[in-house]
CSV table of C-alpha atoms and ligand atoms in Angstrom, one decimal:
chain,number,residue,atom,x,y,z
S,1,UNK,CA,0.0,0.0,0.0
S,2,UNK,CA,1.1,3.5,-0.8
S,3,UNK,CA,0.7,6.3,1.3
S,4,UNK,CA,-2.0,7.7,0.2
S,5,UNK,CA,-3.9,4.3,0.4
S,6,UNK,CA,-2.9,3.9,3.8
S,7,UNK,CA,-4.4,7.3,4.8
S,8,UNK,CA,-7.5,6.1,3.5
S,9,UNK,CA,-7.5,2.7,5.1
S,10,UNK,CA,-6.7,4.3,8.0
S,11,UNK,CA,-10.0,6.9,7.8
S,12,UNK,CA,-12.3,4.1,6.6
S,13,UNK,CA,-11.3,2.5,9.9
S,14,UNK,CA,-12.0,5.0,12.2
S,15,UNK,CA,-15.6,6.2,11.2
S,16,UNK,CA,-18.3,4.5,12.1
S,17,UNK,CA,-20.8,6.3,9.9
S,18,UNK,CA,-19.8,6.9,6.0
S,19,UNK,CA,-21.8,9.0,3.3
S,20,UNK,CA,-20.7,7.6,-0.4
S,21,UNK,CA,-22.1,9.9,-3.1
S,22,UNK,CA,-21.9,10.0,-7.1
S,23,UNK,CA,-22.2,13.1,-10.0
S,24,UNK,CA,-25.7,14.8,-10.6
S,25,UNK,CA,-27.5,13.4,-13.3
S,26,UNK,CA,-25.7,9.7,-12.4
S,27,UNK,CA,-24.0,7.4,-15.4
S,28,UNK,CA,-23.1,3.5,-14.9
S,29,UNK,CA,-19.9,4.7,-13.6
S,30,UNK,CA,-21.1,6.7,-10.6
S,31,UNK,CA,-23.5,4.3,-9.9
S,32,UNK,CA,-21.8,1.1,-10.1
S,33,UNK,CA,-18.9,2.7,-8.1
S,34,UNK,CA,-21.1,4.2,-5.5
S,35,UNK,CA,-22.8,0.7,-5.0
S,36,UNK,CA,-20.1,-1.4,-4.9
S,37,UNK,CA,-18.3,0.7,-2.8
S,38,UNK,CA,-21.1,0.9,-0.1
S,39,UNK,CA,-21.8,-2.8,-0.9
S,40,UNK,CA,-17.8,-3.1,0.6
S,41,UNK,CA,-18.1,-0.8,3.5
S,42,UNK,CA,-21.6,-2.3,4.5
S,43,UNK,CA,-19.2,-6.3,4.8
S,44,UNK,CA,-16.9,-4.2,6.9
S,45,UNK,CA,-19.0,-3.2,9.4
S,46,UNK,CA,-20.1,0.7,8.5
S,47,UNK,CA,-23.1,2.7,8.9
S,48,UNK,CA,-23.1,3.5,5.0
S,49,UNK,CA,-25.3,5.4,2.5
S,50,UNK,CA,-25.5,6.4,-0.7
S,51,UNK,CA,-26.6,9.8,-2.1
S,52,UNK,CA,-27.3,9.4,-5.7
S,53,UNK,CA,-30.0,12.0,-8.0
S,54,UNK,CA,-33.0,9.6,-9.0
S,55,UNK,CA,-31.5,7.6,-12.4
S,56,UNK,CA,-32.7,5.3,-15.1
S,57,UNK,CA,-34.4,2.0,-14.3
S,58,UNK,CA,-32.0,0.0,-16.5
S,59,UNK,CA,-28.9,0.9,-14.1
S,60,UNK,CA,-31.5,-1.4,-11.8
S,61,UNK,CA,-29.5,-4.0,-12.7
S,62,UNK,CA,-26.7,-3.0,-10.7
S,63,UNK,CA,-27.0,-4.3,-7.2
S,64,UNK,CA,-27.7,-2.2,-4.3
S,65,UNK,CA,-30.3,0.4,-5.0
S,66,UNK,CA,-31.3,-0.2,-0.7
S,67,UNK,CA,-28.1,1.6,0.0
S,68,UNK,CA,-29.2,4.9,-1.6
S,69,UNK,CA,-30.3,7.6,1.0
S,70,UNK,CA,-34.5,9.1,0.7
S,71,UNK,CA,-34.0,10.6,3.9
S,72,UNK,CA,-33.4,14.8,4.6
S,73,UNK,CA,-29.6,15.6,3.1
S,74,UNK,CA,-29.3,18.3,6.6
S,75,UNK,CA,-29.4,15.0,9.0
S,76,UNK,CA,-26.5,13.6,7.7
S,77,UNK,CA,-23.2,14.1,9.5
S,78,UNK,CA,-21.2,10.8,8.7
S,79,UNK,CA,-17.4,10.3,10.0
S,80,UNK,CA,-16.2,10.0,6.4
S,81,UNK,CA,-17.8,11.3,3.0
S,82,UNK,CA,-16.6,9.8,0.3
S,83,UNK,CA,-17.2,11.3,-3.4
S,84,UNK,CA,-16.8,9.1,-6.5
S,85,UNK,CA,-16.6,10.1,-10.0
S,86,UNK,CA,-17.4,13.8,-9.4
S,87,UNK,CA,-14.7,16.5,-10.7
S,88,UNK,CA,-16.5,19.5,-9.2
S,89,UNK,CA,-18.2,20.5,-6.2
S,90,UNK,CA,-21.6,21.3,-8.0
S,91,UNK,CA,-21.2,17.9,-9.5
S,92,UNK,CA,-22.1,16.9,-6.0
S,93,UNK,CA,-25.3,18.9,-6.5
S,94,UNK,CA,-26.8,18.9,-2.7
S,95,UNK,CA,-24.3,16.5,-1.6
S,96,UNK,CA,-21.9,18.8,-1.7
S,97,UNK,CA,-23.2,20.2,1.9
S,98,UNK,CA,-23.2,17.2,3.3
S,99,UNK,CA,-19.4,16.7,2.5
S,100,UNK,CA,-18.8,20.0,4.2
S,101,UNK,CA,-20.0,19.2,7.0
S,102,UNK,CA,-18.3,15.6,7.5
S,103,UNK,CA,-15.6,15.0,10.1
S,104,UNK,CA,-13.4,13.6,7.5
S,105,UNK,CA,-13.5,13.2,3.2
S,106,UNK,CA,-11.9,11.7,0.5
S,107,UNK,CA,-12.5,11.2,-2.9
S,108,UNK,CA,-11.9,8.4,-6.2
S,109,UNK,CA,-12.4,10.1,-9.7
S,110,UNK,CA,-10.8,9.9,-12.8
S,111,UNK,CA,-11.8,13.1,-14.6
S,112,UNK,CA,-9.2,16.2,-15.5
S,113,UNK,CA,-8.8,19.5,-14.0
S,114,UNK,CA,-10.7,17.9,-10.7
S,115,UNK,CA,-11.4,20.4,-8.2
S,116,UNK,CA,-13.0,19.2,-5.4
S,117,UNK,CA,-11.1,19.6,-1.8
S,118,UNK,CA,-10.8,16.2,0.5
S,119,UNK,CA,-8.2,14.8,2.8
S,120,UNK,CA,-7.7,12.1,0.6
S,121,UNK,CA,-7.3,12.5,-3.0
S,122,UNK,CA,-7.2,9.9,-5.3
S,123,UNK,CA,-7.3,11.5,-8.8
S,124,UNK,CA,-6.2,9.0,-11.8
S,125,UNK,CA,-6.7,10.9,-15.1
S,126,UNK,CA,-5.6,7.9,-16.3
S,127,UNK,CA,-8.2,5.7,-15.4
S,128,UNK,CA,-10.8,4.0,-17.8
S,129,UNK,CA,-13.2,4.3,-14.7
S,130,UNK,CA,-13.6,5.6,-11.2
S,131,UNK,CA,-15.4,2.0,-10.5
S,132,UNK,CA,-12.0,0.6,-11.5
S,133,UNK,CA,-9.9,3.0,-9.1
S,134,UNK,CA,-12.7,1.8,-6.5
S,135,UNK,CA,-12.0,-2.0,-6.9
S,136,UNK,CA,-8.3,-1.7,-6.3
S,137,UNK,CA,-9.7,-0.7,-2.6
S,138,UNK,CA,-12.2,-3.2,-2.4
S,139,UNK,CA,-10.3,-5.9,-3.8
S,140,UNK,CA,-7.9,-5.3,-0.9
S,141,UNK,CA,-10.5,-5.1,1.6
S,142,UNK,CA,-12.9,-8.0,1.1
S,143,UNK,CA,-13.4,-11.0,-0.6
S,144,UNK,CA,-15.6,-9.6,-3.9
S,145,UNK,CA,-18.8,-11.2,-4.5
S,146,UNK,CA,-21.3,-11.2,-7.5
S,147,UNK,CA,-23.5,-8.4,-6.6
S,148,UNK,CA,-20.3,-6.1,-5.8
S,149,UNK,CA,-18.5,-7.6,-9.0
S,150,UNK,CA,-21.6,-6.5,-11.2
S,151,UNK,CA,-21.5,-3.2,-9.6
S,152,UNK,CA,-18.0,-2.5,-10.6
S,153,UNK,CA,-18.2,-4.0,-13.9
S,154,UNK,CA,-21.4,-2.0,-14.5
S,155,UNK,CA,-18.8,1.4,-14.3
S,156,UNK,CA,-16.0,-0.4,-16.2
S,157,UNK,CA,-18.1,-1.0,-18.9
S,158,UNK,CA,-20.3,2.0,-19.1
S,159,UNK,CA,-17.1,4.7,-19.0
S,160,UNK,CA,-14.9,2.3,-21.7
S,161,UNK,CA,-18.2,1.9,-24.1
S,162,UNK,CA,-18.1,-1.8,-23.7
S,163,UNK,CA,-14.1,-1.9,-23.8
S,164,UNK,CA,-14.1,-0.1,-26.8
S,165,UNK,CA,-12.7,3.1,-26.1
S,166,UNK,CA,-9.1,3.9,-26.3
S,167,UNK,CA,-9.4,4.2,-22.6
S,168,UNK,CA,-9.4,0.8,-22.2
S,169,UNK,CA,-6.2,-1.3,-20.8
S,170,UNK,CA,-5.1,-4.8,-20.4
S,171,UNK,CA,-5.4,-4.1,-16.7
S,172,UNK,CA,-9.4,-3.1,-17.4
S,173,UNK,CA,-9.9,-6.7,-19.5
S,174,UNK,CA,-7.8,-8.2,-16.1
S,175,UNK,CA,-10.0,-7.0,-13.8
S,176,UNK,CA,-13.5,-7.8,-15.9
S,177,UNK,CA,-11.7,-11.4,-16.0
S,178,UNK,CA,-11.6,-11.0,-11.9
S,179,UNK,CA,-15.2,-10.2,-12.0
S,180,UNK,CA,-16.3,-12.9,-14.2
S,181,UNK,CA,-14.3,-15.8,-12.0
S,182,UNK,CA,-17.1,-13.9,-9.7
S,183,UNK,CA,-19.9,-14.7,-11.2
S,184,UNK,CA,-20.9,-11.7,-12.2
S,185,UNK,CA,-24.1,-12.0,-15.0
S,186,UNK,CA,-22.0,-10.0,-17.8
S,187,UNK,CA,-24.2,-10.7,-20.2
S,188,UNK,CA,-27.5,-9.3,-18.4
S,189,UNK,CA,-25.5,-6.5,-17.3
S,190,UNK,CA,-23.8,-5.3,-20.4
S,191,UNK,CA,-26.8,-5.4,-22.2
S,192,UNK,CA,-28.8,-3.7,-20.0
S,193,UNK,CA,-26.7,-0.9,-19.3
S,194,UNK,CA,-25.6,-0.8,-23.2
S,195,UNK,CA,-28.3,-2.4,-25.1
S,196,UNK,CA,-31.4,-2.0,-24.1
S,197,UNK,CA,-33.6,0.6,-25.6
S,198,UNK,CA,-36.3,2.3,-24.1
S,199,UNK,CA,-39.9,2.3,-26.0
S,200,UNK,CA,-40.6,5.8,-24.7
S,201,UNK,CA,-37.8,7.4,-25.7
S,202,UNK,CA,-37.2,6.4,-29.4
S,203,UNK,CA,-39.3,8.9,-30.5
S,204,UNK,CA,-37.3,11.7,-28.8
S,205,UNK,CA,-34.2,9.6,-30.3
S,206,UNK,CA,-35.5,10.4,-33.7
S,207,UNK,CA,-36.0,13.7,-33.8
S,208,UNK,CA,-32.4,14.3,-32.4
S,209,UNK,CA,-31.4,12.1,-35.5
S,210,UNK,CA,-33.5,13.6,-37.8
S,211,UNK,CA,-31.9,17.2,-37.1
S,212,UNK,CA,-28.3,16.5,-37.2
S,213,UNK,CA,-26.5,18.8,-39.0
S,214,UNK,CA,-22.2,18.9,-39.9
S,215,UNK,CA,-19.9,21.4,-39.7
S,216,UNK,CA,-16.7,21.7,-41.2
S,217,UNK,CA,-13.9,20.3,-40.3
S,218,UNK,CA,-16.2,16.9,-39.7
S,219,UNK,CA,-18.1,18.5,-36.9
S,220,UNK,CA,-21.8,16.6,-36.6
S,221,UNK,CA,-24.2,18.5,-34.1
S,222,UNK,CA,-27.7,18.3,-33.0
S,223,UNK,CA,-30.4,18.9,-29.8
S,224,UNK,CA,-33.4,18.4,-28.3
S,225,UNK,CA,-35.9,21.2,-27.0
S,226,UNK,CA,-38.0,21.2,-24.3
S,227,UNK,CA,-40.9,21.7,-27.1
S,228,UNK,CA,-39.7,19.1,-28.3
S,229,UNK,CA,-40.2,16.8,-25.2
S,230,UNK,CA,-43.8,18.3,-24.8
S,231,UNK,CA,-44.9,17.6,-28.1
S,232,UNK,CA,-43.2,14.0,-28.0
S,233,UNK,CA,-45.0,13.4,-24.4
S,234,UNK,CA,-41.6,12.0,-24.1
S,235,UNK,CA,-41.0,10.8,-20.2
S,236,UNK,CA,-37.0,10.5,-20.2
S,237,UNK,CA,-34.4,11.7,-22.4
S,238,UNK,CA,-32.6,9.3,-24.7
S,239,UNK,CA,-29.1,7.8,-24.4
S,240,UNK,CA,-26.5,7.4,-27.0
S,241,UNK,CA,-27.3,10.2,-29.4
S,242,UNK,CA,-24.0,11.9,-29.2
S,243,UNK,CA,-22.4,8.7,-29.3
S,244,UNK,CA,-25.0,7.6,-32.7
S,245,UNK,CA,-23.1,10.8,-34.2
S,246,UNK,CA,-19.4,10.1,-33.7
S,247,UNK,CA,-19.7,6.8,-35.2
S,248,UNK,CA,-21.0,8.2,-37.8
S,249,UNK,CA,-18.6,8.4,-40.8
S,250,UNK,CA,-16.7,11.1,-41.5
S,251,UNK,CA,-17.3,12.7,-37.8
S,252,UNK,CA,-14.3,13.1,-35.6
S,253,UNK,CA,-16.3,15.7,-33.4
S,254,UNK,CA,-20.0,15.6,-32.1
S,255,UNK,CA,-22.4,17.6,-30.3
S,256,UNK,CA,-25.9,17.5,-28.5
S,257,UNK,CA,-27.1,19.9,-26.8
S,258,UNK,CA,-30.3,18.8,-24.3
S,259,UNK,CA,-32.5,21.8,-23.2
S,260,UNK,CA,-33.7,21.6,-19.4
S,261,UNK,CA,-36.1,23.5,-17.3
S,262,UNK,CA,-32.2,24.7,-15.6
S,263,UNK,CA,-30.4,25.3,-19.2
S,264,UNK,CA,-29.0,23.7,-21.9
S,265,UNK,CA,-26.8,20.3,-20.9
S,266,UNK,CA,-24.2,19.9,-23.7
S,267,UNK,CA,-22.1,16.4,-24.5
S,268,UNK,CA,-19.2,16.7,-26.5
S,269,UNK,CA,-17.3,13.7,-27.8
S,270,UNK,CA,-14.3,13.9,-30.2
S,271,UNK,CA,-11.3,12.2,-31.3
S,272,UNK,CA,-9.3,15.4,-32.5
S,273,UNK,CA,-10.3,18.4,-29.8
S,274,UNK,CA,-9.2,17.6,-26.3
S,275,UNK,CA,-13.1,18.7,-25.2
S,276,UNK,CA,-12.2,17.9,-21.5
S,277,UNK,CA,-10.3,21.0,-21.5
S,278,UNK,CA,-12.8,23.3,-23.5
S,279,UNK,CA,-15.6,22.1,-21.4
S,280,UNK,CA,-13.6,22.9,-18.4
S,281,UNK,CA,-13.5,26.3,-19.4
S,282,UNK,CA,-17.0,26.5,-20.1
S,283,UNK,CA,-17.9,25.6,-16.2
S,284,UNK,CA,-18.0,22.0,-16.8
S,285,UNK,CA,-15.2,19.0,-17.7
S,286,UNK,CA,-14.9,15.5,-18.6
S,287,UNK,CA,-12.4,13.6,-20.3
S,288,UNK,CA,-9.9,14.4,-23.6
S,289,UNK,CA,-12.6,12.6,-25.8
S,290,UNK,CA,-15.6,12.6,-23.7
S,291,UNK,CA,-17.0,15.9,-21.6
S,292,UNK,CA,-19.6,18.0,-21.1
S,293,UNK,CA,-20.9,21.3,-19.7
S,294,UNK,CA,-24.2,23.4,-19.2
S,295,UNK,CA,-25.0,26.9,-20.6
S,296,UNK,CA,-28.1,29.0,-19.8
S,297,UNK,CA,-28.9,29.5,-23.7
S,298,UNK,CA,-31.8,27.7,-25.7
S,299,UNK,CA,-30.4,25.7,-28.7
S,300,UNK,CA,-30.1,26.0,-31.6
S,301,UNK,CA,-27.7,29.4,-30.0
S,302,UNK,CA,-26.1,27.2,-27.5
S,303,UNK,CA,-24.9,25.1,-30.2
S,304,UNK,CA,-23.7,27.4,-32.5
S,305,UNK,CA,-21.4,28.5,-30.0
S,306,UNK,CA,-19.7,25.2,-29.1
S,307,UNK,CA,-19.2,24.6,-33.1
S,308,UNK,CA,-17.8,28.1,-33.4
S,309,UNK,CA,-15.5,27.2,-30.7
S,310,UNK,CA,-14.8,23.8,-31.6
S,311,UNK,CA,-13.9,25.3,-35.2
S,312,UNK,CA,-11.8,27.8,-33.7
S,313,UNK,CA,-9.6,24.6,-31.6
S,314,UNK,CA,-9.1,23.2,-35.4
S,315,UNK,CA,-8.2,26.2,-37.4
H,401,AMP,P1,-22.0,12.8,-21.1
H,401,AMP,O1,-21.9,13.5,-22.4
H,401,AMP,O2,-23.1,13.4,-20.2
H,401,AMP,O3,-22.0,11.4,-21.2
H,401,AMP,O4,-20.6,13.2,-20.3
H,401,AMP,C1,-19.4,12.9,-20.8
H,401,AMP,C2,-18.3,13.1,-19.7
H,401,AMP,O5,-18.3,14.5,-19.3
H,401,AMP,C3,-18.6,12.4,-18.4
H,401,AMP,O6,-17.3,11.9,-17.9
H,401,AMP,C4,-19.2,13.4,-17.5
H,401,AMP,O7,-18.8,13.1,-16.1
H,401,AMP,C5,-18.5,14.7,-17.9
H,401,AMP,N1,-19.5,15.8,-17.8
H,401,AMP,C6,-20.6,15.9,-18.4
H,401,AMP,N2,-21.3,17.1,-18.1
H,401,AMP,C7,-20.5,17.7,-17.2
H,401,AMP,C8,-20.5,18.9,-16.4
H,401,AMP,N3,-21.6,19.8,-16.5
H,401,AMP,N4,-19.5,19.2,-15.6
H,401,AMP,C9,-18.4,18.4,-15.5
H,401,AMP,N5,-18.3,17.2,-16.2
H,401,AMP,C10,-19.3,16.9,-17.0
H,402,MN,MN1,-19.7,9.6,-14.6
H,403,MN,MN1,-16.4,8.0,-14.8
């Protein structure tokens, strides 16, 4: 163990009561390393919860859902908070409060420019996952069952794309090997989290389709209103758009821009613009080829702007 792991064994051993909590508008990643991670500290012995926003019903697949927190956010002051996958304090949304009021924090995440202040810091840019920085600890810790194997696979797969990005290592194919010697259900869980397609939302998935438009150099870009949504009737927003459009060929750059009641929730993806560091600039962050930010402007503005800017990066 390094240092900095022994500072953290050496917290997660002296509280009695831990808060785990995960990004706003929670991913596989978040989730699964939220869950597993409680899952862990739950065998240990700890007074554990999760504080996670409300999320899809396909991450449902992922065990531990009981270990997420309904109560009032101001009656919680644990011994350790713990934030995963997070890069910034409003990431945290209203968990953020709770972290400021715990005795002692630390955090796992694997996103650039993170700028959240803990105790312990474990900050891996290099990372496919924050679900894979979490097993390290848990492996370590406990002997890693099925449900807490699914969990962490459920983040390994969902931030590499099914170990397709170039994020992906030997290391992340050794440790899904791990987790299948575990009996994790890969199958069910990969195609849940990957596959599955929701009824209500395809017809919100078309319209983004049907509006993309490109850019030069091989920019693709598109969004969804909230007119849209009302006139749809649509209940949830759809996954995968932005990642429909830079598979497209010919697109090395992609953009979709989702309007909420709050603003305008961009995802960038690209394999020539390091978008981690423009999106950090625009209040939000990411990844080099995956980030994402929000901006107060409706589209189809807010998306001229983030073309005009991602032009500008390639001229
Ligand atoms: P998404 O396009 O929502 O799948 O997000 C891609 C990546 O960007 C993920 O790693 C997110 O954690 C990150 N990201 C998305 N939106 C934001 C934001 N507003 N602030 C910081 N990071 C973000
Ligand atoms: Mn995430
Ligand atoms: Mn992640």
């Amino acid at each position: 163990m390094n240092e900095i792991e022994l500072k953290l064994q050496k917290a997660i051993d002296a509280a009695n009561s831990v808060v785990v909590a995960g990004h706003v508008n929670p991913d596989g990643d978040a989730i699964g390393a939220c869950l597993a991670m409680a899952a862990c500290l739950d065998k240990v012995g700890k007074d554990v919860v999760v504080l996670l926003e409300d999320y899809d019903s396909k991450y449902d697949v992922i065990p531990g859902r009981h270990y997420i927190y309904q109560g009032d956010y101001d009656a919680l002051t644990p011994d350790l908070f713990i934030s995963l996958d997070a890069s910034t304090p409003d990431r945290l949304g209203k968990a953020a409060d709770v972290m400021k009021r715990a005795k002692a924090t630390a955090l796992f995440d694997h996103h650039l420019n993170n700028s959240i202040e803990a105790d312990i810091r474990i900050v891996d840019t290099s990372a496919s996952s924050t679900a894979i920085m979490v097993y390290s600890y848990i492996d370590r810790r406990i002997v890693i069952d099925a449900d807490i194997g699914a969990a962490i696979y459920a983040g390994l797969i969902y931030d590499t794309g099914g170990f397709r990005h170039r994020t992906t290592t030997p290391e992340t194919l050794e440790v899904a090997a791990k987790l299948m010697r575990a009996g994790v259900q890969f199958s069910k869980v990969y195609s849940s989290i990957l596959f599955e397609k929701s009824r209500d939302k395809t017809p919100l998935f078309a319209r983004a389709l049907s509006r993309v438009a490109y850019a030069e150099p091989e920019i693709a870009y598109t969004y969804i209103t909230r007119e849209d949504m009302e006139e749809l009737r649509a209940v949830g927003y759809p996954d995968g758009v932005v990642d429909y459009m830079i598979n497209t060929n010919g697109v090395n750059t992609a953009v979709y821009a989702l309007q909420k009641e709050e603003g305008t929730e961009m995802s960038l993806r690209s394999r020539v613009v390091n978008v981690g560091e423009l999106a950090a600039k625009l209040g939000g962050g990411g990844h080099k080829a995956a980030a994402g930010f929000t901006v107060k402007d409706a589209p189809p503005e807010a998306v001229e702007m983030i073309v005009k800017k991602l032009q500008a990066e390639q001229s």
